[in-house]
mmCIF file of C-alpha atoms and ligand atoms in Angstrom:
data_model
loop_
_atom_site.group_PDB
_atom_site.id
_atom_site.type_symbol
_atom_site.label_atom_id
_atom_site.label_comp_id
_atom_site.label_asym_id
_atom_site.label_seq_id
_atom_site.Cartn_x
_atom_site.Cartn_y
_atom_site.Cartn_z
ATOM 1 C CA MET A 1 1.922 -2.969 -22.887
ATOM 2 C CA LYS A 2 1.684 0.799 -22.656
ATOM 3 C CA LYS A 3 4.005 2.565 -20.248
ATOM 4 C CA LEU A 4 2.849 4.536 -17.232
ATOM 5 C CA VAL A 5 3.611 8.240 -17.484
ATOM 6 C CA ILE A 6 3.485 10.376 -14.334
ATOM 7 C CA GLY A 7 4.505 13.893 -15.337
ATOM 8 C CA GLU A 8 8.107 13.636 -16.512
ATOM 9 C CA LEU A 9 8.503 10.190 -14.909
ATOM 10 C CA GLU A 10 8.030 7.014 -16.901
ATOM 11 C CA ALA A 11 7.588 3.398 -15.876
ATOM 12 C CA LYS A 12 8.158 1.025 -18.780
ATOM 13 C CA VAL A 13 5.606 -1.422 -17.333
ATOM 14 C CA PRO A 14 2.267 -0.187 -15.945
ATOM 15 C CA ILE A 15 2.624 -2.062 -12.673
ATOM 16 C CA ILE A 16 2.786 -0.442 -9.248
ATOM 17 C CA GLN A 17 3.849 -2.736 -6.419
ATOM 18 C CA GLY A 18 1.598 -1.740 -3.516
ATOM 19 C CA GLY A 19 3.280 -0.546 -0.319
ATOM 20 C CA MET A 20 3.209 -3.180 2.428
ATOM 21 C CA GLY A 21 3.926 -2.544 6.077
ATOM 22 C CA VAL A 22 5.490 -3.412 8.411
ATOM 23 C CA GLY A 23 8.722 -4.493 6.771
ATOM 24 C CA ILE A 24 7.139 -6.355 3.830
ATOM 25 C CA SER A 25 8.001 -3.882 1.071
ATOM 26 C CA LEU A 26 11.326 -2.215 1.721
ATOM 27 C CA SER A 27 14.259 -1.564 -0.609
ATOM 28 C CA SER A 28 14.817 -5.120 -1.808
ATOM 29 C CA LEU A 29 11.316 -5.542 -3.264
ATOM 30 C CA ALA A 30 10.781 -1.940 -4.329
ATOM 31 C CA GLY A 31 14.232 -1.768 -5.976
ATOM 32 C CA ALA A 32 13.658 -5.046 -7.841
ATOM 33 C CA VAL A 33 10.266 -3.891 -9.178
ATOM 34 C CA ALA A 34 11.702 -0.567 -10.360
ATOM 35 C CA LYS A 35 14.672 -2.386 -11.946
ATOM 36 C CA GLU A 36 12.153 -4.298 -14.109
ATOM 37 C CA GLY A 37 10.594 -0.983 -15.139
ATOM 38 C CA GLY A 38 7.670 -0.799 -12.703
ATOM 39 C CA VAL A 39 6.885 1.395 -9.711
ATOM 40 C CA GLY A 40 8.452 -0.068 -6.558
ATOM 41 C CA VAL A 41 6.926 1.193 -3.314
ATOM 42 C CA ILE A 42 8.566 1.191 0.127
ATOM 43 C CA SER A 43 6.264 1.141 3.149
ATOM 44 C CA ALA A 44 6.807 3.947 5.659
ATOM 45 C CA ALA A 45 4.977 2.009 8.398
ATOM 46 C CA GLN A 46 7.573 1.703 11.196
ATOM 47 C CA PRO A 47 10.489 1.231 8.762
ATOM 48 C CA GLY A 48 12.985 1.452 11.633
ATOM 49 C CA PHE A 49 11.625 -1.531 13.567
ATOM 50 C CA ARG A 50 14.914 -3.399 13.217
ATOM 51 C CA GLU A 51 17.142 -0.430 14.202
ATOM 52 C CA PRO A 52 19.015 -1.038 17.487
ATOM 53 C CA ASP A 53 17.609 2.145 19.050
ATOM 54 C CA PHE A 54 14.033 1.689 17.786
ATOM 55 C CA TYR A 55 12.540 1.283 21.266
ATOM 56 C CA THR A 56 14.314 4.292 22.773
ATOM 57 C CA ASN A 57 14.528 6.599 19.784
ATOM 58 C CA THR A 58 11.604 5.534 17.570
ATOM 59 C CA LYS A 59 11.194 8.673 15.479
ATOM 60 C CA GLN A 60 14.853 9.019 14.519
ATOM 61 C CA ALA A 61 15.190 5.266 13.957
ATOM 62 C CA ASN A 62 12.240 5.397 11.518
ATOM 63 C CA MET A 63 13.627 8.415 9.643
ATOM 64 C CA ARG A 64 17.111 6.925 9.404
ATOM 65 C CA ALA A 65 15.764 3.600 8.144
ATOM 66 C CA LEU A 66 13.408 5.177 5.601
ATOM 67 C CA ALA A 67 16.214 7.375 4.229
ATOM 68 C CA ARG A 68 18.450 4.332 3.875
ATOM 69 C CA GLU A 69 15.718 2.208 2.220
ATOM 70 C CA ILE A 70 14.966 4.902 -0.378
ATOM 71 C CA LYS A 71 18.657 5.200 -1.277
ATOM 72 C CA LYS A 72 19.141 1.425 -1.406
ATOM 73 C CA ALA A 73 16.048 0.961 -3.587
ATOM 74 C CA LYS A 74 17.330 3.593 -6.015
ATOM 75 C CA GLU A 75 20.690 1.834 -6.178
ATOM 76 C CA ILE A 76 19.051 -1.532 -6.918
ATOM 77 C CA ALA A 77 16.798 0.076 -9.554
ATOM 78 C CA GLY A 78 19.878 1.469 -11.324
ATOM 79 C CA GLY A 79 17.985 4.367 -12.868
ATOM 80 C CA ASN A 80 15.063 2.223 -14.067
ATOM 81 C CA GLY A 81 11.417 2.549 -13.109
ATOM 82 C CA ILE A 82 10.071 4.729 -10.324
ATOM 83 C CA ILE A 83 10.634 4.532 -6.550
ATOM 84 C CA GLY A 84 7.710 5.479 -4.335
ATOM 85 C CA VAL A 85 6.905 5.513 -0.636
ATOM 86 C CA ASN A 86 3.544 4.577 0.876
ATOM 87 C CA ILE A 87 2.626 6.667 3.911
ATOM 88 C CA MET A 88 -0.556 5.862 5.822
ATOM 89 C CA VAL A 89 -2.594 8.920 6.750
ATOM 90 C CA ALA A 90 -3.218 7.510 10.229
ATOM 91 C CA VAL A 91 0.449 7.531 11.322
ATOM 92 C CA THR A 92 2.030 10.007 13.717
ATOM 93 C CA ASN A 93 4.792 12.198 12.286
ATOM 94 C CA TYR A 94 3.198 12.057 8.813
ATOM 95 C CA GLU A 95 4.856 15.365 7.918
ATOM 96 C CA GLY A 96 8.261 14.039 9.001
ATOM 97 C CA PHE A 97 7.877 11.021 6.700
ATOM 98 C CA VAL A 98 6.926 13.312 3.792
ATOM 99 C CA GLN A 99 10.034 15.454 4.392
ATOM 100 C CA CYS A 100 12.209 12.349 4.597
ATOM 101 C CA CYS A 101 10.889 11.184 1.189
ATOM 102 C CA ILE A 102 11.644 14.568 -0.354
ATOM 103 C CA GLU A 103 15.121 14.870 1.173
ATOM 104 C CA ASN A 104 16.143 11.393 0.075
ATOM 105 C CA GLY A 105 14.952 11.562 -3.523
ATOM 106 C CA ALA A 106 11.847 9.365 -3.576
ATOM 107 C CA ASP A 107 9.948 9.951 -6.831
ATOM 108 C CA ILE A 108 6.391 9.672 -5.536
ATOM 109 C CA ILE A 109 4.376 9.454 -2.316
ATOM 110 C CA ILE A 110 1.285 7.244 -2.403
ATOM 111 C CA SER A 111 -0.930 7.804 0.600
ATOM 112 C CA GLY A 112 -4.052 6.072 1.885
ATOM 113 C CA ALA A 113 -5.694 4.422 4.919
ATOM 114 C CA GLY A 114 -7.604 7.669 5.306
ATOM 115 C CA LEU A 115 -7.719 10.615 2.913
ATOM 116 C CA PRO A 116 -4.410 12.510 2.608
ATOM 117 C CA MET A 117 -6.050 15.942 2.810
ATOM 118 C CA ASP A 118 -2.900 17.859 3.820
ATOM 119 C CA LEU A 119 -0.287 15.995 1.786
ATOM 120 C CA PRO A 120 0.276 18.875 -0.707
ATOM 121 C CA LYS A 121 0.782 21.306 2.184
ATOM 122 C CA TYR A 122 3.568 19.152 3.648
ATOM 123 C CA ALA A 123 5.212 18.650 0.238
ATOM 124 C CA GLN A 124 4.955 22.288 -0.842
ATOM 125 C CA GLY A 125 7.921 23.556 -2.875
ATOM 126 C CA SER A 126 9.028 20.061 -3.849
ATOM 127 C CA SER A 127 8.632 18.335 -7.217
ATOM 128 C CA ILE A 128 7.909 14.964 -5.614
ATOM 129 C CA LYS A 129 4.808 13.396 -7.162
ATOM 130 C CA LEU A 130 1.733 12.938 -4.965
ATOM 131 C CA ALA A 131 -0.944 10.245 -5.235
ATOM 132 C CA PRO A 132 -3.972 9.704 -3.022
ATOM 133 C CA ILE A 133 -5.568 6.269 -2.649
ATOM 134 C CA VAL A 134 -9.382 6.332 -2.918
ATOM 135 C CA SER A 135 -12.073 3.662 -2.778
ATOM 136 C CA SER A 136 -15.146 5.635 -3.852
ATOM 137 C CA VAL A 137 -16.109 8.500 -6.128
ATOM 138 C CA LYS A 138 -17.072 10.475 -3.022
ATOM 139 C CA ALA A 139 -13.580 10.124 -1.516
ATOM 140 C CA CYS A 140 -12.058 11.014 -4.883
ATOM 141 C CA LYS A 141 -14.163 14.179 -5.142
ATOM 142 C CA VAL A 142 -13.366 15.226 -1.571
ATOM 143 C CA VAL A 143 -9.600 14.857 -1.893
ATOM 144 C CA THR A 144 -9.245 16.332 -5.407
ATOM 145 C CA SER A 145 -11.412 19.372 -4.570
ATOM 146 C CA ARG A 146 -9.586 19.993 -1.308
ATOM 147 C CA TRP A 147 -6.118 19.787 -2.911
ATOM 148 C CA LEU A 148 -7.190 22.154 -5.683
ATOM 149 C CA LYS A 149 -8.909 24.658 -3.418
ATOM 150 C CA LYS A 150 -6.409 24.779 -0.556
ATOM 151 C CA ASN A 151 -3.124 24.133 -2.355
ATOM 152 C CA ASN A 152 -3.828 24.575 -6.058
ATOM 153 C CA LYS A 153 -2.549 21.030 -6.485
ATOM 154 C CA VAL A 154 -3.796 18.350 -8.864
ATOM 155 C CA PRO A 155 -2.869 14.723 -8.009
ATOM 156 C CA ASP A 156 -0.046 13.353 -10.170
ATOM 157 C CA LEU A 157 -1.622 9.882 -9.988
ATOM 158 C CA ILE A 158 -4.752 8.466 -8.364
ATOM 159 C CA VAL A 159 -4.860 4.907 -7.036
ATOM 160 C CA ILE A 160 -8.305 3.324 -6.787
ATOM 161 C CA GLU A 161 -8.261 0.532 -4.224
ATOM 162 C CA GLY A 162 -11.041 -2.033 -4.432
ATOM 163 C CA PRO A 163 -12.581 -4.388 -1.858
ATOM 164 C CA LYS A 164 -10.325 -7.376 -2.646
ATOM 165 C CA ALA A 165 -7.152 -5.583 -1.466
ATOM 166 C CA GLY A 166 -5.005 -6.618 1.476
ATOM 167 C CA GLY A 167 -4.333 -4.460 4.512
ATOM 168 C CA HIS A 168 -6.691 -1.671 5.509
ATOM 169 C CA LEU A 169 -9.764 -1.174 3.352
ATOM 170 C CA GLY A 170 -11.654 1.992 2.531
ATOM 171 C CA PHE A 171 -15.025 0.247 2.912
ATOM 172 C CA LYS A 172 -17.310 -0.751 5.741
ATOM 173 C CA ALA A 173 -17.198 -4.511 6.416
ATOM 174 C CA GLU A 174 -20.678 -5.042 4.914
ATOM 175 C CA GLU A 175 -19.735 -3.075 1.777
ATOM 176 C CA VAL A 176 -16.779 -5.401 1.223
ATOM 177 C CA ALA A 177 -19.089 -8.403 0.890
ATOM 178 C CA GLU A 178 -21.519 -6.501 -1.308
ATOM 179 C CA LYS A 179 -18.918 -5.047 -3.689
ATOM 180 C CA LYS A 180 -16.235 -7.719 -3.694
ATOM 181 C CA ASP A 181 -17.119 -9.361 -6.984
ATOM 182 C CA ASN A 182 -18.866 -6.414 -8.407
ATOM 183 C CA PHE A 183 -16.618 -3.352 -8.413
ATOM 184 C CA ASP A 184 -16.144 -2.496 -12.095
ATOM 185 C CA ALA A 185 -19.149 -0.133 -12.108
ATOM 186 C CA ASP A 186 -17.582 1.809 -9.216
ATOM 187 C CA ILE A 187 -14.261 1.989 -11.075
ATOM 188 C CA LYS A 188 -16.041 3.342 -14.164
ATOM 189 C CA GLU A 189 -17.808 5.981 -12.091
ATOM 190 C CA ILE A 190 -14.518 7.118 -10.527
ATOM 191 C CA LEU A 191 -12.788 7.126 -13.926
ATOM 192 C CA GLN A 192 -15.565 9.259 -15.366
ATOM 193 C CA TYR A 193 -15.247 11.777 -12.550
ATOM 194 C CA ILE A 194 -11.437 11.918 -12.937
ATOM 195 C CA GLU A 195 -11.811 12.486 -16.684
ATOM 196 C CA GLU A 196 -14.148 15.441 -16.072
ATOM 197 C CA PHE A 197 -11.865 16.814 -13.350
ATOM 198 C CA SER A 198 -8.803 16.414 -15.631
ATOM 199 C CA LYS A 199 -10.580 18.428 -18.355
ATOM 200 C CA GLN A 200 -11.509 21.109 -15.833
ATOM 201 C CA VAL A 201 -7.897 21.539 -14.643
ATOM 202 C CA GLY A 202 -6.293 20.897 -18.050
ATOM 203 C CA LYS A 203 -4.015 18.099 -16.871
ATOM 204 C CA LYS A 204 -4.169 14.369 -17.590
ATOM 205 C CA ILE A 205 -4.186 12.373 -14.340
ATOM 206 C CA PRO A 206 -3.076 8.752 -14.666
ATOM 207 C CA VAL A 207 -5.211 6.304 -12.689
ATOM 208 C CA ALA A 208 -4.266 2.890 -11.279
ATOM 209 C CA PHE A 209 -6.486 0.172 -9.850
ATOM 210 C CA GLY A 210 -5.469 -2.252 -7.103
ATOM 211 C CA GLY A 211 -7.176 -5.007 -5.136
ATOM 212 C CA GLY A 212 -7.294 -8.607 -6.346
ATOM 213 C CA VAL A 213 -5.358 -8.052 -9.573
ATOM 214 C CA PHE A 214 -3.770 -11.462 -9.990
ATOM 215 C CA SER A 215 -3.249 -12.608 -13.576
ATOM 216 C CA ASN A 216 -2.142 -11.372 -16.957
ATOM 217 C CA GLU A 217 -5.843 -11.417 -17.975
ATOM 218 C CA ASP A 218 -6.688 -9.211 -14.967
ATOM 219 C CA VAL A 219 -4.013 -6.695 -15.980
ATOM 220 C CA LYS A 220 -5.359 -6.610 -19.546
ATOM 221 C CA HIS A 221 -8.923 -6.300 -18.281
ATOM 222 C CA TYR A 222 -8.186 -3.221 -16.162
ATOM 223 C CA LEU A 223 -6.031 -1.559 -18.823
ATOM 224 C CA SER A 224 -8.827 -2.125 -21.356
ATOM 225 C CA MET A 225 -11.222 -0.346 -18.968
ATOM 226 C CA GLY A 226 -9.131 2.799 -19.428
ATOM 227 C CA LEU A 227 -6.891 2.491 -16.380
ATOM 228 C CA ASP A 228 -3.262 3.508 -16.850
ATOM 229 C CA ALA A 229 -1.765 0.969 -14.439
ATOM 230 C CA VAL A 230 -2.549 -1.697 -11.860
ATOM 231 C CA GLN A 231 -1.375 -1.777 -8.258
ATOM 232 C CA ILE A 232 -0.498 -5.276 -7.051
ATOM 233 C CA ALA A 233 0.693 -6.328 -3.591
ATOM 234 C CA THR A 234 -0.246 -9.896 -2.590
ATOM 235 C CA ARG A 235 1.495 -11.494 -5.566
ATOM 236 C CA PHE A 236 4.729 -9.622 -4.837
ATOM 237 C CA VAL A 237 4.928 -11.155 -1.343
ATOM 238 C CA ALA A 238 5.709 -14.534 -2.877
ATOM 239 C CA THR A 239 8.872 -13.362 -4.585
ATOM 240 C CA GLU A 240 12.483 -13.989 -3.634
ATOM 241 C CA GLU A 241 13.117 -10.271 -3.419
ATOM 242 C CA CYS A 242 10.219 -9.481 -1.053
ATOM 243 C CA ASP A 243 11.577 -8.208 2.263
ATOM 244 C CA ALA A 244 9.244 -10.412 4.345
ATOM 245 C CA ASP A 245 10.506 -13.330 6.420
ATOM 246 C CA ILE A 246 10.332 -16.651 4.529
ATOM 247 C CA ARG A 247 7.669 -17.865 7.020
ATOM 248 C CA PHE A 248 5.423 -14.939 5.999
ATOM 249 C CA LYS A 249 5.790 -15.976 2.333
ATOM 250 C CA GLN A 250 5.182 -19.623 3.276
ATOM 251 C CA ALA A 251 1.959 -18.649 5.085
ATOM 252 C CA TYR A 252 0.714 -17.220 1.766
ATOM 253 C CA ILE A 253 1.613 -20.424 -0.075
ATOM 254 C CA ASN A 254 -0.183 -22.527 2.566
ATOM 255 C CA ALA A 255 -3.330 -20.339 2.562
ATOM 256 C CA LYS A 256 -6.540 -22.001 1.407
ATOM 257 C CA LYS A 257 -9.809 -20.587 0.113
ATOM 258 C CA GLY A 258 -11.619 -18.792 2.920
ATOM 259 C CA ASP A 259 -8.454 -18.123 4.952
ATOM 260 C CA ALA A 260 -8.462 -14.407 4.101
ATOM 261 C CA VAL A 261 -10.923 -12.719 6.469
ATOM 262 C CA ILE A 262 -12.056 -9.229 7.363
ATOM 263 C CA VAL A 263 -10.737 -8.022 10.712
ATOM 264 C CA GLN A 264 -11.277 -4.809 12.663
ATOM 265 C CA SER A 265 -7.980 -2.981 13.048
ATOM 266 C CA PRO A 266 -6.961 -0.516 15.784
ATOM 267 C CA VAL A 267 -6.509 1.977 12.917
ATOM 268 C CA GLY A 268 -10.319 2.159 12.990
ATOM 269 C CA MET A 269 -10.882 0.602 9.582
ATOM 270 C CA PRO A 270 -11.596 -2.949 8.500
ATOM 271 C CA GLY A 271 -8.628 -4.856 7.123
ATOM 272 C CA ARG A 272 -8.044 -8.158 5.357
ATOM 273 C CA ALA A 273 -5.726 -10.687 6.951
ATOM 274 C CA LEU A 274 -5.123 -14.422 7.339
ATOM 275 C CA ASN A 275 -7.438 -16.141 9.820
ATOM 276 C CA ASN A 276 -4.629 -17.505 11.984
ATOM 277 C CA HIS A 277 -4.191 -18.334 15.686
ATOM 278 C CA PHE A 278 -3.783 -14.626 16.467
ATOM 279 C CA ILE A 279 -7.144 -13.674 14.902
ATOM 280 C CA LYS A 280 -9.089 -16.762 16.004
ATOM 281 C CA ASP A 281 -7.815 -17.180 19.575
ATOM 282 C CA THR A 282 -5.480 -14.476 20.854
ATOM 283 C CA VAL A 283 -7.485 -11.373 19.968
ATOM 284 C CA PRO A 284 -10.863 -12.711 21.233
ATOM 285 C CA ALA A 285 -9.191 -13.761 24.504
ATOM 286 C CA GLY A 286 -8.007 -10.168 25.018
ATOM 287 C CA ILE A 287 -4.492 -8.755 24.900
ATOM 288 C CA LYS A 288 -3.133 -6.269 27.384
ATOM 289 C CA VAL A 289 -1.145 -3.574 25.579
ATOM 290 C CA THR A 290 1.972 -3.095 27.693
ATOM 291 C CA ARG A 291 3.995 -0.862 25.437
ATOM 292 C CA CYS A 292 2.848 1.963 23.168
ATOM 293 C CA PHE A 293 4.911 2.905 20.110
ATOM 294 C CA ASN A 294 2.845 6.029 19.570
ATOM 295 C CA CYS A 295 2.457 4.997 15.919
ATOM 296 C CA LEU A 296 -1.115 6.147 15.216
ATOM 297 C CA VAL A 297 -2.633 9.585 15.722
ATOM 298 C CA HIS A 298 -5.952 8.193 16.990
ATOM 299 C CA CYS A 299 -5.187 5.209 19.153
ATOM 300 C CA ASP A 300 -5.909 4.651 22.818
ATOM 301 C CA PRO A 301 -3.826 1.746 24.207
ATOM 302 C CA LYS A 302 -6.426 1.322 26.966
ATOM 303 C CA THR A 303 -9.302 0.515 24.605
ATOM 304 C CA ILE A 304 -7.789 -1.107 21.484
ATOM 305 C CA PRO A 305 -8.096 -4.903 21.060
ATOM 306 C CA TYR A 306 -4.353 -5.252 20.357
ATOM 307 C CA CYS A 307 -1.315 -3.172 19.435
ATOM 308 C CA ILE A 308 -1.126 -3.117 15.646
ATOM 309 C CA SER A 309 2.595 -2.310 15.571
ATOM 310 C CA LYS A 310 3.455 -5.310 17.748
ATOM 311 C CA ALA A 311 1.146 -7.587 15.712
ATOM 312 C CA LEU A 312 2.778 -6.462 12.457
ATOM 313 C CA PHE A 313 6.357 -6.698 13.833
ATOM 314 C CA ASN A 314 5.636 -10.324 14.714
ATOM 315 C CA GLY A 315 4.639 -10.986 11.096
ATOM 316 C CA ALA A 316 7.710 -9.266 9.704
ATOM 317 C CA ASN A 317 9.901 -11.331 12.045
ATOM 318 C CA GLY A 318 8.248 -14.589 10.957
ATOM 319 C CA ASP A 319 6.308 -15.231 14.184
ATOM 320 C CA ILE A 320 3.277 -15.884 11.989
ATOM 321 C CA ASP A 321 0.883 -17.470 14.506
ATOM 322 C CA ASP A 322 1.114 -14.420 16.767
ATOM 323 C CA ALA A 323 0.880 -11.861 14.003
ATOM 324 C CA LEU A 324 -1.559 -9.812 12.018
ATOM 325 C CA VAL A 325 -0.754 -11.192 8.555
ATOM 326 C CA PHE A 326 -2.315 -8.863 6.032
ATOM 327 C CA CYS A 327 -3.131 -10.432 2.658
ATOM 328 C CA GLY A 328 -5.354 -9.871 -0.360
ATOM 329 C CA ASP A 329 -8.525 -11.846 -1.099
ATOM 330 C CA ASN A 330 -6.683 -13.942 -3.704
ATOM 331 C CA VAL A 331 -3.983 -15.187 -1.342
ATOM 332 C CA ASP A 332 -5.147 -18.828 -1.695
ATOM 333 C CA ARG A 333 -4.182 -18.723 -5.393
ATOM 334 C CA ILE A 334 -0.494 -18.248 -4.538
ATOM 335 C CA ASN A 335 1.323 -21.572 -4.777
ATOM 336 C CA LYS A 336 5.007 -20.826 -5.258
ATOM 337 C CA ILE A 337 7.748 -18.306 -4.772
ATOM 338 C CA THR A 338 8.951 -16.696 -7.949
ATOM 339 C CA THR A 339 11.225 -13.783 -8.829
ATOM 340 C CA VAL A 340 10.104 -10.219 -9.485
ATOM 341 C CA LYS A 341 11.411 -10.500 -13.049
ATOM 342 C CA GLU A 342 9.385 -13.650 -13.770
ATOM 343 C CA LEU A 343 6.266 -12.247 -12.138
ATOM 344 C CA ILE A 344 6.408 -8.992 -14.104
ATOM 345 C CA GLN A 345 7.034 -10.915 -17.329
ATOM 346 C CA GLU A 346 4.002 -13.125 -16.602
ATOM 347 C CA LEU A 347 1.769 -10.160 -15.783
ATOM 348 C CA THR A 348 2.771 -8.087 -18.785
ATOM 349 C CA ALA A 349 3.104 -10.720 -21.537
ATOM 350 C CA GLU A 350 1.252 -9.619 -24.677
HETATM 351 C C1 FMN B 1 0.885 -7.513 3.629
HETATM 352 C C2 FMN B 1 0.222 -6.264 3.137
HETATM 353 C C3 FMN B 1 0.493 -5.058 3.749
HETATM 354 C C4 FMN B 1 -0.086 -3.872 3.286
HETATM 355 N N1 FMN B 1 0.260 -2.689 3.865
HETATM 356 C C5 FMN B 1 -0.205 -1.524 3.358
HETATM 357 C C6 FMN B 1 0.233 -0.276 3.898
HETATM 358 O O1 FMN B 1 1.050 -0.212 4.812
HETATM 359 N N2 FMN B 1 -0.316 0.855 3.367
HETATM 360 C C7 FMN B 1 -1.218 0.812 2.330
HETATM 361 O O2 FMN B 1 -1.673 1.869 1.879
HETATM 362 N N3 FMN B 1 -1.630 -0.355 1.795
HETATM 363 C C8 FMN B 1 -1.138 -1.516 2.287
HETATM 364 N N4 FMN B 1 -1.526 -2.698 1.699
HETATM 365 C C9 FMN B 1 -2.389 -2.674 0.495
HETATM 366 C C10 FMN B 1 -1.555 -2.815 -0.786
HETATM 367 O O3 FMN B 1 -0.663 -1.753 -0.954
HETATM 368 C C11 FMN B 1 -2.385 -2.952 -2.088
HETATM 369 O O4 FMN B 1 -2.997 -1.777 -2.458
HETATM 370 C C12 FMN B 1 -3.440 -4.021 -2.083
HETATM 371 O O5 FMN B 1 -3.105 -5.092 -1.260
HETATM 372 C C13 FMN B 1 -3.639 -4.513 -3.508
HETATM 373 O O6 FMN B 1 -4.392 -5.684 -3.580
HETATM 374 P P1 FMN B 1 -3.694 -7.127 -3.817
HETATM 375 O O7 FMN B 1 -2.923 -7.405 -2.577
HETATM 376 O O8 FMN B 1 -4.860 -8.027 -4.018
HETATM 377 O O9 FMN B 1 -2.817 -7.039 -5.010
HETATM 378 C C14 FMN B 1 -0.982 -3.905 2.182
HETATM 379 C C15 FMN B 1 -1.281 -5.136 1.581
HETATM 380 C C16 FMN B 1 -0.689 -6.298 2.036
HETATM 381 C C17 FMN B 1 -1.008 -7.600 1.343
#
């Protein structure tokens, strides 16, 4: 399979492991993926949630933990592959996370859940690679034009995220249903725009697609469409190296068809998660938010249905019934835990 080239960086296998917060993709998973020649991505969503001073010193705890996870992932990777960090646009202290990535030697920042309009400004003067996540040609046009006009910056990679992805989605709930099994035309339209834009700026921009990529055939299908890589998350949860609690992985293995549902998240976007006790019973009954972690720029603890940080911490700690368990649309197809090496071999076999 062709390698993924991002400027002077090279990943031997064209697989990006999608960032997964909170605590699902940290150094163990990201390092293992990079070691096999792919792009391993650490999530910057509350990375310090296990630090002893997290509740009293949240910002510093997050920075300390992210710095440590980047260094650990690089050590595990042993000079192979690429180490990235996923930063959600909606988080507070976005600029601080960007600086932390630069200072600690991350290779690339991949940023979505909103359009990362100011990412180049925060990363100015650094050679770190920058990649926006987009779900439509309109979003792609907006972010590429803005970066070029305001910062004279061309994305080093663009990730297209489709409606089958896990976590937050860049679509309205009704669009998800409409486009779920019918997204290739949208991908082609975005690819065509990126090709024209690349010609205009005189720089090749590699493009990845993520959302429901499950099998070796899927990988081949998207590469044959002209994509340079695929971004995969759900399948990497069911690996030994994934940083999630074993009960989180087990919940994926137990999932049946129809268990992945669209939920409204306090981030203000729809998301895809398992339809568990938390979604079916706890949220509709109403949850009083007693503690605010100040994690999102636009969040009012008085009006949100639940605290997303708390709901995601519960998942990371294995308290699955009381958690928001993000997952991709194909979660029911997962039936065993494997290793990152085996999974990458399966996905990339010729
Ligand atoms: C458990 C989980 C957590 C996720 N968290 C994030 C996140 O913090 N930021 C983000 O941009 N995407 C997040 N995603 C989306 C993934 O990075 C990825 O793009 C998407 O899930 C790919 O689709 P797939 O899961 O079908 O492979 C998450 C996905 C999952 C399954």
